[in-house]
Amino acid sequence: MSLTLDRRTLILSTAATAGTLVAEAASAQTPDRWRDALIINALGGLADPNVRGDGPPSRRPVLDPRILQDAHASGMAAVNITLGYVAGDEDPFEASISDIAAWDAAVRAHPADLIKVWGVEDILRAKAENRIGLIYGFQNAAQVGDDLERIDIFADLGVRVIQLTYNPANHIGDGAMAPENRGLSPFGRLVIERLNANRIMVDLSHSGEQTCLEAAEVSTRPISINHTGCRAVADLPRNKTDEELRRVASRGGFIGIYFMPFLNVTGHATPDDVVAHIEHAVNVCGEDHVGIGTDGGVTPIDDMPAYLERLAAEVEARRAAGIGAAGERADTLPFVPGLEGPDQFFDLADRLAARGHSRARIEKILGGNFLAFAREIWG
């Protein structure tokens, strides 16, 4: 055996040991009442909100021990992470391929902590082995360009979720902030057909209403809205109408409720708002179709004034780029105070239990419904 291979084995072994210790310590903090629950975040992240982001941008994720410890402590068995092109001037296809490579490297660097999810068996394995399953997902399909074979490439590289649009319109369909609400393009219908053939989740988060309704009808497999709210509860474009929710659920789909400011028309959402949107979605869709897609991470903020300063700049940049959403302001937070940090899923479960929801229903919402939906789509 070569010296190079010996060193590589030693490095991986040391990383695995360290990761196991972090996972075991975090697992010990999980409340006993929810220790066995399968928690899947249909849209979230592994990122540090305290990083300033100074210097040139890098595609390589930074997974320091705190990020991993918080993720383990949250109880997540799996999370749909956003990678690839969302908006901006970079080449959508090249950016997406680069992101996939960077996250693959991160998974290899943390074998005791992370598993790349190709199918439901990887989620179950992550739960059993106290690791975190990473579901690769796009929040735009612009990277498909006009070449349907790119969808085959993304599938072969492990992308399991593709959202058709971001807030603006693209060549596939109209997003939530596109005023025309024109629905799918002819090419968009072909994209859905190819996604179905590759058993990739068709995600309609951020889509316009007509795009969502048409996609639910065109798709031969159930579709999802992995992170949204209910427009009947808070009338903002990023939330879904009852017709959209009902259409998606009636065809076997999945709806994830986010922890975002759009849950309240004031832009200042509370834990009670999260519960209200979940309950409304359950009433409209049935308890077998609703879960959580927080659209956020699990590491808390250390310096709120500094964070708010960065947030204001980010909101202004999004507005200037034309990708912001109604209800998104410098004084709105992209999370729900009171449902944040590693305890957020346990706190939500306790709130639902206090409202009289059964443990069986709560466990469906925490992850069981997403798992069933994923099994239907991925096989």
Tab-separated table of C-alpha atoms in Angstrom:
chain	number	residue	atom	x	y	z
A	1	MET	CA	0.000	0.000	0.000
A	2	SER	CA	1.392	3.401	-0.958
A	3	LEU	CA	2.189	6.150	1.500
A	4	THR	CA	-0.378	8.365	-0.276
A	5	LEU	CA	-3.119	5.797	0.199
A	6	ASP	CA	-2.101	5.252	3.840
A	7	ARG	CA	-2.389	8.990	4.499
A	8	ARG	CA	-5.746	9.203	2.731
A	9	THR	CA	-7.065	6.240	4.738
A	10	LEU	CA	-5.863	7.853	7.967
A	11	ILE	CA	-7.511	11.182	7.094
A	12	LEU	CA	-10.840	9.554	6.227
A	13	SER	CA	-10.689	7.346	9.325
A	14	THR	CA	-9.990	10.337	11.562
A	15	ALA	CA	-12.816	12.324	9.948
A	16	ALA	CA	-15.184	9.395	10.378
A	17	THR	CA	-14.294	9.014	14.051
A	18	ALA	CA	-14.758	12.732	14.687
A	19	GLY	CA	-18.055	12.687	12.810
A	20	THR	CA	-19.316	9.741	14.839
A	21	LEU	CA	-18.523	11.521	18.082
A	22	VAL	CA	-20.345	14.653	16.924
A	23	ALA	CA	-23.368	12.615	15.845
A	24	GLU	CA	-23.499	10.645	19.104
A	25	ALA	CA	-23.253	13.819	21.185
A	26	ALA	CA	-26.004	15.482	19.187
A	27	SER	CA	-28.219	12.403	19.316
A	28	ALA	CA	-28.029	12.435	23.088
A	29	GLN	CA	-29.685	15.879	23.020
A	30	THR	CA	-32.717	14.690	21.039
A	31	PRO	CA	-35.867	14.683	23.198
A	32	ASP	CA	-36.863	11.116	23.991
A	33	ARG	CA	-40.461	11.759	22.933
A	34	TRP	CA	-39.397	12.415	19.320
A	35	ARG	CA	-36.206	10.345	19.116
A	36	ASP	CA	-37.759	7.710	16.862
A	37	ALA	CA	-39.532	10.156	14.541
A	38	LEU	CA	-38.275	10.356	10.972
A	39	ILE	CA	-37.602	14.039	10.235
A	40	ILE	CA	-37.172	15.094	6.597
A	41	ASN	CA	-36.867	18.727	5.596
A	42	ALA	CA	-38.265	18.949	2.056
A	43	LEU	CA	-36.254	22.147	1.510
A	44	GLY	CA	-33.583	23.379	3.857
A	45	GLY	CA	-29.860	23.755	4.079
A	46	LEU	CA	-26.574	23.184	5.856
A	47	ALA	CA	-25.104	26.640	6.106
A	48	ASP	CA	-23.823	29.057	8.724
A	49	PRO	CA	-25.879	32.277	8.824
A	50	ASN	CA	-23.046	33.900	10.756
A	51	VAL	CA	-20.571	33.756	7.854
A	52	ARG	CA	-20.063	37.209	6.390
A	53	GLY	CA	-19.227	36.017	2.921
A	54	ASP	CA	-16.326	38.442	2.455
A	55	GLY	CA	-13.993	37.751	-0.438
A	56	PRO	CA	-14.655	36.016	-3.741
A	57	PRO	CA	-17.594	33.579	-3.784
A	58	SER	CA	-16.860	29.867	-3.612
A	59	ARG	CA	-19.031	26.967	-4.688
A	60	ARG	CA	-17.491	24.719	-2.046
A	61	PRO	CA	-19.780	24.262	0.982
A	62	VAL	CA	-18.266	25.031	4.372
A	63	LEU	CA	-19.310	22.309	6.799
A	64	ASP	CA	-17.516	23.094	10.015
A	65	PRO	CA	-18.124	21.018	13.171
A	66	ARG	CA	-20.783	23.396	14.466
A	67	ILE	CA	-22.890	23.115	11.307
A	68	LEU	CA	-22.753	19.334	11.455
A	69	GLN	CA	-23.417	19.222	15.185
A	70	ASP	CA	-26.488	21.457	14.820
A	71	ALA	CA	-27.757	19.325	11.943
A	72	HIS	CA	-27.388	16.153	13.991
A	73	ALA	CA	-29.002	17.786	17.029
A	74	SER	CA	-32.009	18.810	14.920
A	75	GLY	CA	-32.907	15.174	14.374
A	76	MET	CA	-33.007	15.495	10.579
A	77	ALA	CA	-32.586	12.227	8.749
A	78	ALA	CA	-32.539	14.027	5.402
A	79	VAL	CA	-32.766	17.485	3.871
A	80	ASN	CA	-33.331	18.697	0.319
A	81	ILE	CA	-30.470	21.140	-0.251
A	82	THR	CA	-30.507	23.761	-2.984
A	83	LEU	CA	-27.577	23.557	-5.345
A	84	GLY	CA	-26.986	24.679	-8.877
A	85	TYR	CA	-28.093	27.813	-10.668
A	86	VAL	CA	-30.959	29.856	-9.229
A	87	ALA	CA	-30.411	33.307	-10.730
A	88	GLY	CA	-27.623	35.613	-11.889
A	89	ASP	CA	-25.124	36.046	-14.696
A	90	GLU	CA	-23.233	32.747	-14.441
A	91	ASP	CA	-23.776	29.975	-16.938
A	92	PRO	CA	-26.663	27.919	-15.481
A	93	PHE	CA	-25.427	24.532	-16.674
A	94	GLU	CA	-21.784	25.003	-15.684
A	95	ALA	CA	-22.734	26.427	-12.280
A	96	SER	CA	-24.983	23.469	-11.592
A	97	ILE	CA	-22.379	20.885	-12.555
A	98	SER	CA	-19.809	22.671	-10.378
A	99	ASP	CA	-22.153	22.635	-7.404
A	100	ILE	CA	-22.830	18.922	-7.764
A	101	ALA	CA	-19.088	18.230	-7.805
A	102	ALA	CA	-18.530	20.439	-4.753
A	103	TRP	CA	-21.227	18.701	-2.714
A	104	ASP	CA	-20.005	15.279	-3.799
A	105	ALA	CA	-16.596	16.275	-2.418
A	106	ALA	CA	-18.217	17.408	0.835
A	107	VAL	CA	-19.979	14.063	1.225
A	108	ARG	CA	-16.689	12.227	0.660
A	109	ALA	CA	-14.976	14.449	3.221
A	110	HIS	CA	-17.590	13.689	5.914
A	111	PRO	CA	-18.422	9.985	5.538
A	112	ALA	CA	-19.565	9.589	9.142
A	113	ASP	CA	-21.959	12.530	8.903
A	114	LEU	CA	-23.417	12.615	5.394
A	115	ILE	CA	-25.019	10.340	2.823
A	116	LYS	CA	-25.912	11.360	-0.719
A	117	VAL	CA	-29.529	10.388	-1.289
A	118	TRP	CA	-30.315	8.484	-4.464
A	119	GLY	CA	-33.436	6.771	-3.125
A	120	VAL	CA	-35.533	6.227	-0.016
A	121	GLU	CA	-33.222	3.481	1.202
A	122	ASP	CA	-30.516	6.124	1.687
A	123	ILE	CA	-32.847	8.188	3.877
A	124	LEU	CA	-33.670	5.156	6.002
A	125	ARG	CA	-29.988	4.279	6.203
A	126	ALA	CA	-29.146	7.830	7.281
A	127	LYS	CA	-31.704	7.570	10.079
A	128	ALA	CA	-30.453	4.153	11.188
A	129	GLU	CA	-26.794	5.236	11.150
A	130	ASN	CA	-27.360	8.670	12.705
A	131	ARG	CA	-26.202	10.455	9.592
A	132	ILE	CA	-27.824	13.138	7.429
A	133	GLY	CA	-29.079	12.350	3.973
A	134	LEU	CA	-28.488	15.077	1.410
A	135	ILE	CA	-31.130	15.267	-1.315
A	136	TYR	CA	-29.739	17.204	-4.276
A	137	GLY	CA	-32.289	19.667	-5.617
A	138	PHE	CA	-32.505	22.607	-8.024
A	139	GLN	CA	-34.665	25.697	-7.463
A	140	ASN	CA	-34.744	26.544	-11.144
A	141	ALA	CA	-34.754	24.530	-14.343
A	142	ALA	CA	-33.070	27.196	-16.453
A	143	GLN	CA	-29.958	24.995	-16.457
A	144	VAL	CA	-31.772	22.581	-18.765
A	145	GLY	CA	-31.443	25.210	-21.481
A	146	ASP	CA	-33.028	23.894	-24.669
A	147	ASP	CA	-31.431	20.452	-24.310
A	148	LEU	CA	-33.654	17.802	-22.723
A	149	GLU	CA	-30.708	15.406	-22.503
A	150	ARG	CA	-29.314	17.589	-19.732
A	151	ILE	CA	-32.090	16.235	-17.521
A	152	ASP	CA	-30.657	12.756	-18.096
A	153	ILE	CA	-27.230	14.074	-17.072
A	154	PHE	CA	-28.584	15.639	-13.893
A	155	ALA	CA	-30.394	12.411	-13.016
A	156	ASP	CA	-27.223	10.387	-13.544
A	157	LEU	CA	-25.362	12.784	-11.245
A	158	GLY	CA	-27.899	12.294	-8.461
A	159	VAL	CA	-30.202	15.308	-8.713
A	160	ARG	CA	-33.475	14.068	-7.236
A	161	VAL	CA	-35.614	17.252	-7.249
A	162	ILE	CA	-35.987	19.931	-9.940
A	163	GLN	CA	-38.144	22.994	-9.377
A	164	LEU	CA	-39.486	24.303	-12.666
A	165	THR	CA	-39.167	28.043	-12.031
A	166	TYR	CA	-37.900	30.551	-9.545
A	167	ASN	CA	-39.936	33.744	-8.923
A	168	PRO	CA	-39.667	35.225	-12.450
A	169	ALA	CA	-40.731	33.496	-15.639
A	170	ASN	CA	-38.319	31.271	-17.517
A	171	HIS	CA	-38.612	29.357	-20.785
A	172	ILE	CA	-40.487	26.560	-19.012
A	173	GLY	CA	-43.235	28.497	-17.245
A	174	ASP	CA	-44.186	31.524	-15.210
A	175	GLY	CA	-42.957	31.995	-11.661
A	176	ALA	CA	-44.911	33.362	-8.714
A	177	MET	CA	-43.922	36.970	-9.487
A	178	ALA	CA	-44.597	36.834	-13.252
A	179	PRO	CA	-47.675	39.066	-13.691
A	180	GLU	CA	-49.021	37.327	-16.797
A	181	ASN	CA	-49.619	33.963	-15.056
A	182	ARG	CA	-49.324	32.226	-18.445
A	183	GLY	CA	-48.676	28.701	-17.269
A	184	LEU	CA	-46.402	26.158	-18.921
A	185	SER	CA	-44.698	26.683	-22.259
A	186	PRO	CA	-44.782	23.877	-24.841
A	187	PHE	CA	-41.153	23.173	-23.956
A	188	GLY	CA	-42.106	23.077	-20.279
A	189	ARG	CA	-44.426	20.191	-20.997
A	190	LEU	CA	-41.549	18.310	-22.595
A	191	VAL	CA	-39.389	19.053	-19.548
A	192	ILE	CA	-41.994	17.508	-17.256
A	193	GLU	CA	-42.205	14.451	-19.490
A	194	ARG	CA	-38.425	14.002	-19.299
A	195	LEU	CA	-38.377	14.547	-15.533
A	196	ASN	CA	-41.057	11.878	-15.176
A	197	ALA	CA	-39.033	9.483	-17.318
A	198	ASN	CA	-35.998	10.023	-15.073
A	199	ARG	CA	-38.054	9.683	-11.868
A	200	ILE	CA	-37.036	13.164	-10.701
A	201	MET	CA	-39.428	15.084	-8.432
A	202	VAL	CA	-41.232	17.880	-10.264
A	203	ASP	CA	-41.322	20.713	-7.717
A	204	LEU	CA	-43.729	23.646	-8.206
A	205	SER	CA	-42.517	25.837	-5.343
A	206	HIS	CA	-42.093	29.436	-6.568
A	207	SER	CA	-44.288	28.768	-9.609
A	208	GLY	CA	-47.193	30.850	-10.802
A	209	GLU	CA	-50.672	29.507	-10.157
A	210	GLN	CA	-51.423	28.476	-13.741
A	211	THR	CA	-48.019	26.833	-14.108
A	212	CYS	CA	-48.700	24.753	-11.015
A	213	LEU	CA	-52.212	23.739	-12.050
A	214	GLU	CA	-51.101	22.743	-15.538
A	215	ALA	CA	-48.069	20.830	-14.274
A	216	ALA	CA	-50.251	18.776	-11.945
A	217	GLU	CA	-52.354	17.745	-14.936
A	218	VAL	CA	-49.526	17.218	-17.425
A	219	SER	CA	-47.284	15.148	-15.156
A	220	THR	CA	-47.823	11.399	-15.295
A	221	ARG	CA	-46.411	11.153	-11.785
A	222	PRO	CA	-47.461	13.112	-8.680
A	223	ILE	CA	-45.780	16.495	-8.231
A	224	SER	CA	-44.705	18.419	-5.151
A	225	ILE	CA	-44.673	21.914	-3.720
A	226	ASN	CA	-41.774	21.407	-1.349
A	227	HIS	CA	-41.785	24.799	0.368
A	228	THR	CA	-44.809	27.061	0.438
A	229	GLY	CA	-47.633	28.491	2.519
A	230	CYS	CA	-51.401	28.743	2.079
A	231	ARG	CA	-52.745	31.821	0.312
A	232	ALA	CA	-56.104	31.458	2.058
A	233	VAL	CA	-54.287	32.125	5.346
A	234	ALA	CA	-51.846	34.797	4.078
A	235	ASP	CA	-52.619	36.317	0.675
A	236	LEU	CA	-49.142	36.631	-0.848
A	237	PRO	CA	-47.935	35.334	-4.247
A	238	ARG	CA	-45.407	32.888	-2.785
A	239	ASN	CA	-48.245	31.023	-1.083
A	240	LYS	CA	-50.462	28.534	-2.897
A	241	THR	CA	-54.183	28.803	-3.492
A	242	ASP	CA	-56.518	26.113	-2.215
A	243	GLU	CA	-57.105	25.076	-5.829
A	244	GLU	CA	-53.365	24.448	-6.311
A	245	LEU	CA	-53.049	22.587	-3.020
A	246	ARG	CA	-56.094	20.470	-3.717
A	247	ARG	CA	-55.055	19.691	-7.300
A	248	VAL	CA	-51.575	18.563	-6.265
A	249	ALA	CA	-52.846	16.451	-3.368
A	250	SER	CA	-55.641	14.876	-5.389
A	251	ARG	CA	-53.046	13.453	-7.767
A	252	GLY	CA	-50.955	11.991	-4.946
A	253	GLY	CA	-48.575	14.912	-4.450
A	254	PHE	CA	-46.776	16.441	-1.492
A	255	ILE	CA	-46.924	19.923	0.057
A	256	GLY	CA	-44.218	21.214	2.428
A	257	ILE	CA	-44.956	24.226	4.629
A	258	TYR	CA	-42.073	26.638	5.079
A	259	PHE	CA	-40.888	28.717	8.045
A	260	MET	CA	-40.844	31.992	6.143
A	261	PRO	CA	-42.159	35.561	6.511
A	262	PHE	CA	-44.787	34.927	3.818
A	263	LEU	CA	-46.837	33.029	6.401
A	264	ASN	CA	-48.079	36.387	7.703
A	265	VAL	CA	-49.055	39.382	5.561
A	266	THR	CA	-47.130	41.635	7.962
A	267	GLY	CA	-43.934	39.788	7.070
A	268	HIS	CA	-43.400	38.869	10.717
A	269	ALA	CA	-44.396	35.234	11.020
A	270	THR	CA	-44.751	33.427	14.339
A	271	PRO	CA	-44.820	29.757	15.341
A	272	ASP	CA	-48.611	30.046	15.545
A	273	ASP	CA	-48.613	31.021	11.859
A	274	VAL	CA	-46.648	27.883	10.956
A	275	VAL	CA	-49.169	25.750	12.818
A	276	ALA	CA	-52.082	27.601	11.180
A	277	HIS	CA	-50.726	26.972	7.670
A	278	ILE	CA	-50.044	23.314	8.404
A	279	GLU	CA	-53.552	22.861	9.771
A	280	HIS	CA	-55.103	24.602	6.767
A	281	ALA	CA	-53.075	22.465	4.376
A	282	VAL	CA	-54.152	19.309	6.215
A	283	ASN	CA	-57.789	20.394	5.995
A	284	VAL	CA	-57.498	21.050	2.252
A	285	CYS	CA	-55.165	18.225	1.224
A	286	GLY	CA	-55.593	15.545	3.870
A	287	GLU	CA	-53.048	14.481	6.447
A	288	ASP	CA	-51.219	12.162	4.040
A	289	HIS	CA	-49.954	14.962	1.781
A	290	VAL	CA	-48.512	17.623	4.104
A	291	GLY	CA	-45.014	17.998	5.519
A	292	ILE	CA	-42.361	20.611	6.178
A	293	GLY	CA	-39.928	22.367	3.888
A	294	THR	CA	-38.589	25.128	6.091
A	295	ASP	CA	-36.451	26.906	3.465
A	296	GLY	CA	-33.858	27.486	6.146
A	297	GLY	CA	-31.069	25.959	8.187
A	298	VAL	CA	-30.757	24.861	11.797
A	299	THR	CA	-27.768	26.886	13.026
A	300	PRO	CA	-28.829	29.926	15.073
A	301	ILE	CA	-27.655	33.502	14.547
A	302	ASP	CA	-25.018	34.808	16.973
A	303	ASP	CA	-24.928	38.504	16.056
A	304	MET	CA	-28.370	39.697	15.003
A	305	PRO	CA	-27.423	43.333	14.169
A	306	ALA	CA	-24.661	42.154	11.836
A	307	TYR	CA	-26.986	39.585	10.297
A	308	LEU	CA	-29.704	42.196	9.684
A	309	GLU	CA	-27.189	44.418	7.942
A	310	ARG	CA	-26.228	41.617	5.569
A	311	LEU	CA	-29.871	40.676	5.086
A	312	ALA	CA	-30.843	44.209	4.060
A	313	ALA	CA	-28.123	44.198	1.417
A	314	GLU	CA	-29.236	40.788	0.156
A	315	VAL	CA	-32.893	41.829	-0.075
A	316	GLU	CA	-31.928	44.936	-2.045
A	317	ALA	CA	-29.745	42.871	-4.379
A	318	ARG	CA	-32.602	40.452	-4.991
A	319	ARG	CA	-34.964	43.320	-5.702
A	320	ALA	CA	-32.525	44.911	-8.128
A	321	ALA	CA	-32.051	41.579	-9.909
A	322	GLY	CA	-35.807	41.105	-10.250
A	323	ILE	CA	-35.914	37.855	-8.277
A	324	GLY	CA	-37.429	39.062	-4.992
A	325	ALA	CA	-40.974	38.255	-3.895
A	326	ALA	CA	-43.833	40.364	-2.595
A	327	GLY	CA	-43.613	40.490	1.198
A	328	GLU	CA	-39.810	40.294	1.184
A	329	ARG	CA	-38.316	43.364	2.894
A	330	ALA	CA	-35.238	44.404	4.815
A	331	ASP	CA	-37.173	44.054	8.081
A	332	THR	CA	-38.521	40.570	7.352
A	333	LEU	CA	-36.582	37.525	8.498
A	334	PRO	CA	-36.151	34.415	6.317
A	335	PHE	CA	-37.057	32.226	9.287
A	336	VAL	CA	-39.630	32.188	12.080
A	337	PRO	CA	-38.441	33.507	15.454
A	338	GLY	CA	-39.371	30.936	18.040
A	339	LEU	CA	-38.979	28.068	15.565
A	340	GLU	CA	-35.269	28.251	14.854
A	341	GLY	CA	-32.070	26.485	15.737
A	342	PRO	CA	-31.624	22.746	16.270
A	343	ASP	CA	-34.828	22.379	18.340
A	344	GLN	CA	-37.189	23.759	15.678
A	345	PHE	CA	-38.656	20.413	14.570
A	346	PHE	CA	-39.173	19.172	18.126
A	347	ASP	CA	-40.774	22.488	19.082
A	348	LEU	CA	-43.133	22.265	16.111
A	349	ALA	CA	-44.061	18.696	17.009
A	350	ASP	CA	-44.833	19.772	20.581
A	351	ARG	CA	-47.003	22.647	19.334
A	352	LEU	CA	-48.955	20.326	17.053
A	353	ALA	CA	-49.408	17.854	19.908
A	354	ALA	CA	-50.687	20.655	22.147
A	355	ARG	CA	-53.260	21.441	19.456
A	356	GLY	CA	-54.580	17.894	19.701
A	357	HIS	CA	-52.949	16.337	16.651
A	358	SER	CA	-52.167	12.657	17.080
A	359	ARG	CA	-48.635	11.360	17.203
A	360	ALA	CA	-49.268	9.399	14.006
A	361	ARG	CA	-50.278	12.574	12.148
A	362	ILE	CA	-47.357	14.549	13.549
A	363	GLU	CA	-44.877	11.881	12.436
A	364	LYS	CA	-46.389	11.981	8.951
A	365	ILE	CA	-45.880	15.757	8.851
A	366	LEU	CA	-42.333	15.571	10.200
A	367	GLY	CA	-41.178	13.190	7.488
A	368	GLY	CA	-43.401	10.203	6.879
A	369	ASN	CA	-45.384	11.846	4.104
A	370	PHE	CA	-42.293	12.993	2.238
A	371	LEU	CA	-40.814	9.513	2.482
A	372	ALA	CA	-43.973	7.957	1.026
A	373	PHE	CA	-44.014	10.527	-1.778
A	374	ALA	CA	-40.315	9.973	-2.513
A	375	ARG	CA	-40.876	6.227	-2.715
A	376	GLU	CA	-43.631	6.818	-5.263
A	377	ILE	CA	-41.421	9.062	-7.423
A	378	TRP	CA	-37.970	7.529	-7.055
A	379	GLY	CA	-39.107	3.927	-6.923
